[in-house]
Short mmCIF file of C-alpha atoms in Angstrom, two decimals:
data_model
loop_
_atom_site.label_atom_id
_atom_site.label_comp_id
_atom_site.label_asym_id
_atom_site.label_seq_id
_atom_site.Cartn_x
_atom_site.Cartn_y
_atom_site.Cartn_z
CA MET A 272 1.70 -17.07 92.07
CA SER A 273 -1.81 -18.52 91.38
CA LYS A 274 -2.79 -20.46 88.50
CA ASN A 275 -4.96 -17.40 87.13
CA GLU A 276 -1.81 -15.32 87.38
CA LEU A 277 0.28 -17.80 85.67
CA ALA A 278 -2.15 -18.04 82.98
CA LEU A 279 -2.22 -14.22 82.28
CA VAL A 280 1.61 -14.11 82.24
CA LYS A 281 1.57 -17.12 79.79
CA LYS A 282 -0.83 -15.23 77.66
CA ASP A 283 1.27 -12.14 77.47
CA THR A 284 4.44 -14.14 76.84
CA VAL A 285 4.14 -17.44 75.36
CA ASP A 286 1.28 -16.79 73.34
CA VAL A 287 2.61 -13.61 72.01
CA VAL A 288 6.02 -15.32 71.17
CA ALA A 289 4.06 -18.02 69.10
CA ASN A 290 2.36 -15.56 67.14
CA LYS A 291 5.44 -13.81 66.29
CA VAL A 292 7.37 -16.91 65.34
CA LYS A 293 4.38 -17.76 63.08
CA GLN A 294 4.59 -14.48 61.57
CA PHE A 295 8.35 -15.03 60.95
CA GLN A 296 7.55 -18.29 59.17
CA GLU A 297 4.86 -16.96 57.01
CA ASN A 298 7.11 -14.06 55.72
CA GLY A 299 9.78 -16.69 54.95
CA GLU A 300 12.33 -15.14 57.64
CA LEU A 301 12.48 -18.17 59.59
CA HIS A 302 13.02 -21.90 58.60
CA PHE A 303 13.22 -24.72 61.39
CA PRO A 304 14.75 -28.04 60.98
CA ALA A 305 12.53 -30.79 60.52
CA ASN A 306 13.20 -32.42 63.91
CA TYR A 307 12.55 -29.02 65.90
CA SER A 308 9.14 -28.19 67.22
CA PRO A 309 8.78 -24.54 68.43
CA GLU A 310 5.65 -25.43 70.17
CA ASN A 311 7.36 -28.25 72.35
CA ALA A 312 10.45 -25.80 72.96
CA MET A 313 8.33 -23.32 74.38
CA LYS A 314 6.24 -25.82 76.45
CA SER A 315 9.67 -27.13 77.91
CA ALA A 316 10.75 -23.53 78.40
CA TRP A 317 7.46 -22.73 80.21
CA LEU A 318 8.04 -25.62 82.66
CA LYS A 319 11.60 -24.75 83.25
CA LEU A 320 10.52 -21.01 83.83
CA GLN A 321 8.34 -21.86 86.68
CA GLU A 322 11.45 -23.13 88.56
CA VAL A 323 13.50 -20.29 87.86
CA LYS A 324 14.30 -17.84 90.71
CA ASP A 325 16.31 -14.60 91.15
CA LYS A 326 19.13 -14.38 93.67
CA ASN A 327 16.67 -13.74 96.50
CA GLY A 328 14.47 -16.72 95.91
CA LYS A 329 11.69 -14.70 94.07
CA PRO A 330 10.26 -16.67 91.20
CA ALA A 331 11.46 -15.28 87.76
CA LEU A 332 7.84 -15.00 86.35
CA GLU A 333 7.07 -12.54 89.26
CA ALA A 334 10.37 -10.76 89.33
CA CYS A 335 10.99 -10.26 85.72
CA THR A 336 9.26 -7.95 83.19
CA LYS A 337 7.02 -9.60 80.76
CA ASP A 338 8.90 -7.84 77.76
CA SER A 339 12.12 -9.58 79.08
CA ILE A 340 10.37 -13.04 79.45
CA ALA A 341 8.95 -12.87 75.93
CA ASN A 342 12.30 -11.87 74.53
CA SER A 343 14.17 -14.44 76.08
CA LEU A 344 11.71 -17.00 74.71
CA LEU A 345 11.82 -15.55 71.25
CA ASN A 346 15.60 -15.76 71.32
CA MET A 347 15.43 -19.42 72.32
CA VAL A 348 12.88 -20.31 69.64
CA VAL A 349 14.63 -18.27 66.66
CA GLN A 350 17.90 -20.17 67.25
CA GLY A 351 15.91 -23.39 67.34
CA LEU A 352 17.05 -24.33 70.89
CA ASN A 353 15.22 -26.35 73.59
CA PRO A 354 16.36 -26.02 77.30
CA ALA A 355 15.07 -29.67 77.68
CA LYS A 356 18.17 -30.66 75.69
CA ASN A 357 20.45 -28.67 77.78
CA GLN A 358 20.79 -26.24 74.79
CA GLY A 359 20.32 -23.37 76.98
CA TYR A 360 18.85 -22.03 80.46
CA PHE A 361 17.08 -18.87 81.79
CA ILE A 362 18.76 -16.42 84.29
CA VAL A 363 17.52 -13.47 86.06
CA TYR A 364 19.59 -10.19 86.29
CA GLY A 365 17.62 -7.62 88.20
CA ASN A 366 14.23 -7.53 86.67
CA LYS A 367 15.14 -9.08 83.28
CA LEU A 368 15.05 -12.60 82.29
CA ILE A 369 17.77 -13.83 79.93
CA PHE A 370 18.06 -16.76 77.76
CA GLN A 371 21.85 -17.91 77.97
CA ARG A 372 22.85 -20.42 75.08
CA SER A 373 24.82 -23.27 76.50
CA TYR A 374 27.77 -25.03 74.98
CA PHE A 375 25.33 -27.72 73.31
CA GLY A 376 23.14 -24.92 72.06
CA THR A 377 26.26 -22.97 70.44
CA MET A 378 27.11 -26.09 68.74
CA ALA A 379 23.63 -26.76 67.60
CA VAL A 380 23.20 -23.28 65.95
CA THR A 381 26.70 -23.45 64.41
CA LYS A 382 25.76 -26.94 62.71
CA ARG A 383 22.42 -25.17 61.52
CA VAL A 384 23.97 -21.94 60.13
CA ALA A 385 26.94 -23.53 58.53
CA GLU A 386 25.46 -26.93 57.65
CA ALA A 387 28.56 -28.34 59.27
CA LYS A 388 28.87 -32.00 59.11
CA SER A 389 30.91 -32.24 62.32
CA ILE A 390 32.48 -30.14 65.15
CA ASN A 391 35.30 -31.85 66.81
CA ALA A 392 38.12 -30.77 69.19
CA ASN A 393 41.18 -32.48 70.77
CA VAL A 394 43.87 -31.58 73.32
CA ILE A 395 47.44 -31.13 72.75
CA TYR A 396 49.69 -32.63 75.30
CA GLU A 397 53.24 -32.13 76.00
CA GLY A 398 55.43 -34.37 73.65
CA ASP A 399 52.69 -34.24 70.76
CA GLU A 400 53.74 -33.31 67.31
CA VAL A 401 51.53 -30.65 65.69
CA SER A 402 52.01 -28.83 62.47
CA TYR A 403 50.02 -26.67 60.27
CA ASP A 404 50.15 -24.07 57.50
CA MET A 405 48.93 -20.45 57.86
CA VAL A 406 47.19 -19.34 54.76
CA ASN A 407 45.57 -15.83 54.49
CA GLY A 408 45.68 -15.64 58.39
CA ARG A 409 43.87 -19.06 58.65
CA ILE A 410 45.05 -22.30 59.98
CA GLN A 411 45.03 -24.87 57.27
CA ASN A 412 46.14 -28.53 57.17
CA LEU A 413 46.67 -29.10 60.80
CA GLN A 414 48.47 -32.19 61.52
CA HIS A 415 48.47 -33.84 65.10
CA LYS A 416 50.39 -37.01 66.07
CA GLN A 417 49.93 -38.08 69.77
CA LYS A 418 51.24 -41.00 71.73
CA PHE A 419 48.99 -42.57 74.31
CA GLY A 420 51.79 -42.10 76.94
CA ASN A 421 51.42 -38.19 76.54
CA ILE A 422 47.97 -37.82 77.68
CA ASN A 423 48.24 -36.11 81.12
CA LYS A 424 45.94 -33.53 82.25
CA ASP A 425 48.84 -31.64 84.12
CA LYS A 426 50.83 -31.48 80.77
CA ILE A 427 48.16 -29.93 78.46
CA GLU A 428 50.03 -27.42 76.13
CA GLY A 429 46.62 -26.40 74.13
CA ALA A 430 43.58 -27.37 72.32
CA TYR A 431 42.01 -27.18 68.88
CA CYS A 432 38.62 -27.34 67.22
CA ILE A 433 37.74 -28.39 63.71
CA ILE A 434 34.56 -27.53 61.96
CA GLU A 435 34.04 -29.73 58.98
CA LEU A 436 31.93 -27.99 56.56
CA SER A 437 32.36 -30.29 53.42
CA GLU A 438 34.82 -32.78 52.21
CA GLU A 439 37.23 -30.10 51.22
CA GLU A 440 36.55 -27.27 53.43
CA VAL A 441 37.16 -26.99 57.20
CA TYR A 442 37.45 -24.05 59.79
CA THR A 443 40.17 -24.64 62.45
CA GLU A 444 40.67 -22.68 65.77
CA LEU A 445 43.85 -23.30 68.10
CA MET A 446 44.40 -22.02 71.60
CA THR A 447 47.32 -22.38 73.84
CA MET A 448 46.79 -23.38 77.54
CA ASP A 449 47.46 -19.87 78.51
CA GLU A 450 44.81 -18.56 76.28
CA ILE A 451 42.20 -21.36 77.54
CA ARG A 452 43.14 -20.22 81.15
CA GLN A 453 42.50 -16.49 80.33
CA ALA A 454 38.99 -17.45 79.17
CA TRP A 455 38.35 -19.37 82.38
CA GLN A 456 39.54 -16.41 84.45
CA GLN A 457 36.73 -14.34 83.01
CA SER A 458 34.46 -16.46 85.36
CA GLN A 459 33.52 -15.21 88.70
CA MET A 460 33.80 -18.65 89.87
CA TRP A 461 37.72 -17.93 89.73
CA ARG A 462 39.10 -15.81 92.56
CA LYS A 463 40.66 -12.52 91.71
CA ASP A 464 44.30 -13.72 92.29
CA GLN A 465 43.78 -17.39 91.14
CA LYS A 466 46.11 -18.32 88.07
CA ARG A 467 45.33 -22.16 87.92
CA GLU A 468 42.43 -24.52 88.52
CA ARG A 469 41.57 -25.07 92.13
CA GLU A 470 42.19 -28.70 93.20
CA GLY A 471 39.02 -30.77 92.92
CA SER A 472 37.18 -27.97 91.07
CA THR A 473 35.38 -29.06 87.79
CA HIS A 474 38.04 -27.17 85.60
CA ASP A 475 40.63 -29.43 87.53
CA ASN A 476 38.91 -32.71 87.48
CA PHE A 477 37.69 -32.49 83.74
CA ARG A 478 40.49 -30.09 82.50
CA GLN A 479 40.77 -32.02 79.07
CA GLU A 480 37.13 -31.77 78.49
CA MET A 481 36.75 -27.93 79.69
CA ALA A 482 39.66 -27.13 77.30
CA LYS A 483 37.99 -28.78 74.37
CA LYS A 484 34.80 -27.12 75.33
CA THR A 485 36.34 -23.65 75.58
CA VAL A 486 37.98 -23.92 71.90
CA ILE A 487 34.84 -25.30 70.58
CA ASN A 488 32.75 -22.21 71.89
CA ARG A 489 35.40 -19.84 70.49
CA ALA A 490 35.50 -21.63 67.18
CA CYS A 491 31.71 -21.61 66.63
CA LYS A 492 31.46 -18.03 67.64
CA LYS A 493 34.18 -16.74 65.47
CA PHE A 494 32.97 -18.61 62.49
CA ILE A 495 29.45 -17.60 62.81
CA ASN A 496 30.31 -14.02 63.07
CA SER A 497 32.57 -14.17 60.22
CA SER A 498 29.62 -14.96 58.03
CA ASP A 499 28.07 -12.54 55.64
CA ASP A 500 24.70 -13.79 56.61
CA GLY A 501 22.51 -11.22 58.10
CA SER A 502 19.78 -13.63 58.99
CA LEU A 503 17.34 -13.44 61.75
CA LEU A 504 18.96 -16.38 63.31
CA ILE A 505 22.30 -14.98 63.25
CA ASN A 506 20.88 -11.61 64.64
CA HIS A 507 19.34 -13.58 67.50
CA PHE A 508 22.47 -15.57 68.05
CA ASN A 509 24.35 -12.26 68.69
CA GLN A 510 21.44 -10.56 70.58
CA THR A 511 21.54 -13.33 73.03
CA ASP A 512 25.17 -12.62 74.22
CA GLU A 513 24.66 -8.90 73.93
CA ALA A 514 21.34 -9.01 75.99
CA ALA A 515 23.24 -10.91 78.92
CA GLU A 516 26.21 -8.39 78.82
CA GLU A 517 23.85 -5.47 79.08
CA ALA A 518 21.68 -7.09 81.79
CA LYS A 519 24.79 -8.23 83.80
CA ALA A 520 26.36 -4.45 83.48
CA GLN A 521 22.86 -2.88 84.62
CA GLN A 522 22.60 -5.22 87.50
CA GLU A 523 26.10 -4.33 88.63
CA ILE A 524 25.31 -0.63 88.38
CA ASN A 525 22.16 -0.90 90.43
CA GLU A 526 23.96 -3.09 93.17
CA ASN A 527 26.73 -0.68 93.41
CA ALA A 528 24.34 2.27 93.76
CA ASN A 529 22.63 0.31 96.43
CA SER A 530 25.66 -0.41 98.40
CA GLU A 531 27.09 3.14 98.31
CA TYR A 532 25.96 4.03 101.72
CA ILE A 533 27.38 0.93 103.43
CA ASP A 534 30.91 0.92 102.08
CA ILE A 535 32.55 2.09 105.39
CA GLU A 536 30.57 -0.34 107.52
CA ALA A 537 31.24 -3.09 105.01
CA SER A 538 34.93 -2.15 104.94
CA GLU A 539 35.24 -2.54 108.85
CA VAL A 540 33.28 -5.98 108.83
CA ASN A 541 35.86 -7.25 106.15
CA GLU A 542 38.83 -6.11 108.11
CA GLN A 543 37.71 -7.88 111.19
CA GLN A 544 37.05 -11.15 109.29
CA GLU A 545 40.17 -11.00 106.99
CA GLU A 546 42.43 -13.16 109.02
CA PRO A 547 40.06 -16.14 109.54
CA LYS A 548 39.15 -15.81 105.72
CA GLN A 549 42.90 -16.34 104.77
CA GLU A 550 43.00 -19.40 107.11
CA ALA A 551 39.86 -20.95 105.68
CA GLU A 552 40.10 -24.05 103.45
CA PRO A 553 39.05 -23.58 99.88
CA GLU A 554 35.26 -23.84 99.44
CA PRO A 555 34.28 -27.31 98.32
CA GLU A 556 32.93 -27.88 94.91
CA PRO A 557 29.08 -28.80 94.70
CA ALA A 558 28.51 -32.47 95.00
CA GLN A 559 28.19 -34.10 91.69
CA GLU A 560 26.71 -37.70 92.79
CA GLU A 561 23.65 -37.22 90.34
CA GLN A 562 25.53 -36.36 87.49
CA THR A 563 25.80 -39.36 85.04
CA SER A 564 28.37 -38.16 82.38
CA VAL A 565 31.21 -35.59 81.84
CA ASP A 566 28.88 -33.61 79.63
CA GLU A 567 26.12 -33.34 82.35
CA VAL A 568 28.71 -32.26 84.88
CA MET A 569 30.12 -29.45 82.48
CA ASN A 570 26.57 -28.24 81.65
CA ASP A 571 25.56 -28.13 85.22
CA MET A 572 28.81 -26.25 85.94
CA GLU A 573 28.20 -23.80 83.03
CA GLU A 574 24.75 -22.96 84.38
CA LYS A 575 26.11 -22.32 87.80
CA GLU A 576 28.75 -20.00 86.29
CA ALA A 577 26.05 -18.00 84.41
CA VAL A 578 23.96 -17.69 87.36
CA ALA A 579 27.18 -16.31 89.35
CA GLU A 580 27.53 -13.65 86.61
CA GLY A 581 29.73 -14.70 83.95
CA PRO A 582 30.19 -18.10 82.13
CA SER A 583 33.90 -18.14 81.05
CA PHE A 584 33.35 -19.92 77.76
#
């Protein structure tokens, strides 16, 4: 894409979104934190967008409609997120560009909406002592006693997340390890018959952190959606997830329609290749040498899952 073509796309997307955001602010519908600059966020997003490609290697700015590009940018800005901070990323589904909020982005929105002081999670291991009260269907007064010797990634029984709203009010989400694995199984990174983490995979190597990440995401989403607040921010929070699901579904429909005439041929090829496929060693995970922290590994893995059609968190 030439510089002139890029400039035209930017004018029809970034400039349009900037004007829309300004309108929201003038009408009192949108208020950003003091440390958030929508202009800087869109500059970061524009740089990222020039690197995004669809699964065929075509640049997103060429493959996607201008409306979907503008909508993805608007969803990002209204939520007060910035891709430069790993709070989200852009994914192509067919001819639509979608902004996918990350684990860090979900936490950021929750803190902003709920004015939460902190969002913390921990893992429950075999041998830990856990007690809590159920009050009106909600977990209250969770107590967790853990011994250092109990810490073992192969003996995780569950995980919990506590969102601290004030000194006296907290929101608690608790998941068993079975529930956590069921969430992981929604990802297409997992094979159809896979029940546990593949040895050497991110879910295996960082099982404790992935478990905490999963329960944090569930807690944040459930808490936000339990709010009576019908603000522009919450609407776009939900629209981000809904748009991704709709785009993925439409892409699957289109791909199935395109493959309808080659089902027999594909079946024959699969039968011929079935035996060596069973004997093949599990695919190695992408190299992580350049990652500098567990959070970076998880964020990188989350983005890869989203591109593979379906983050499991």
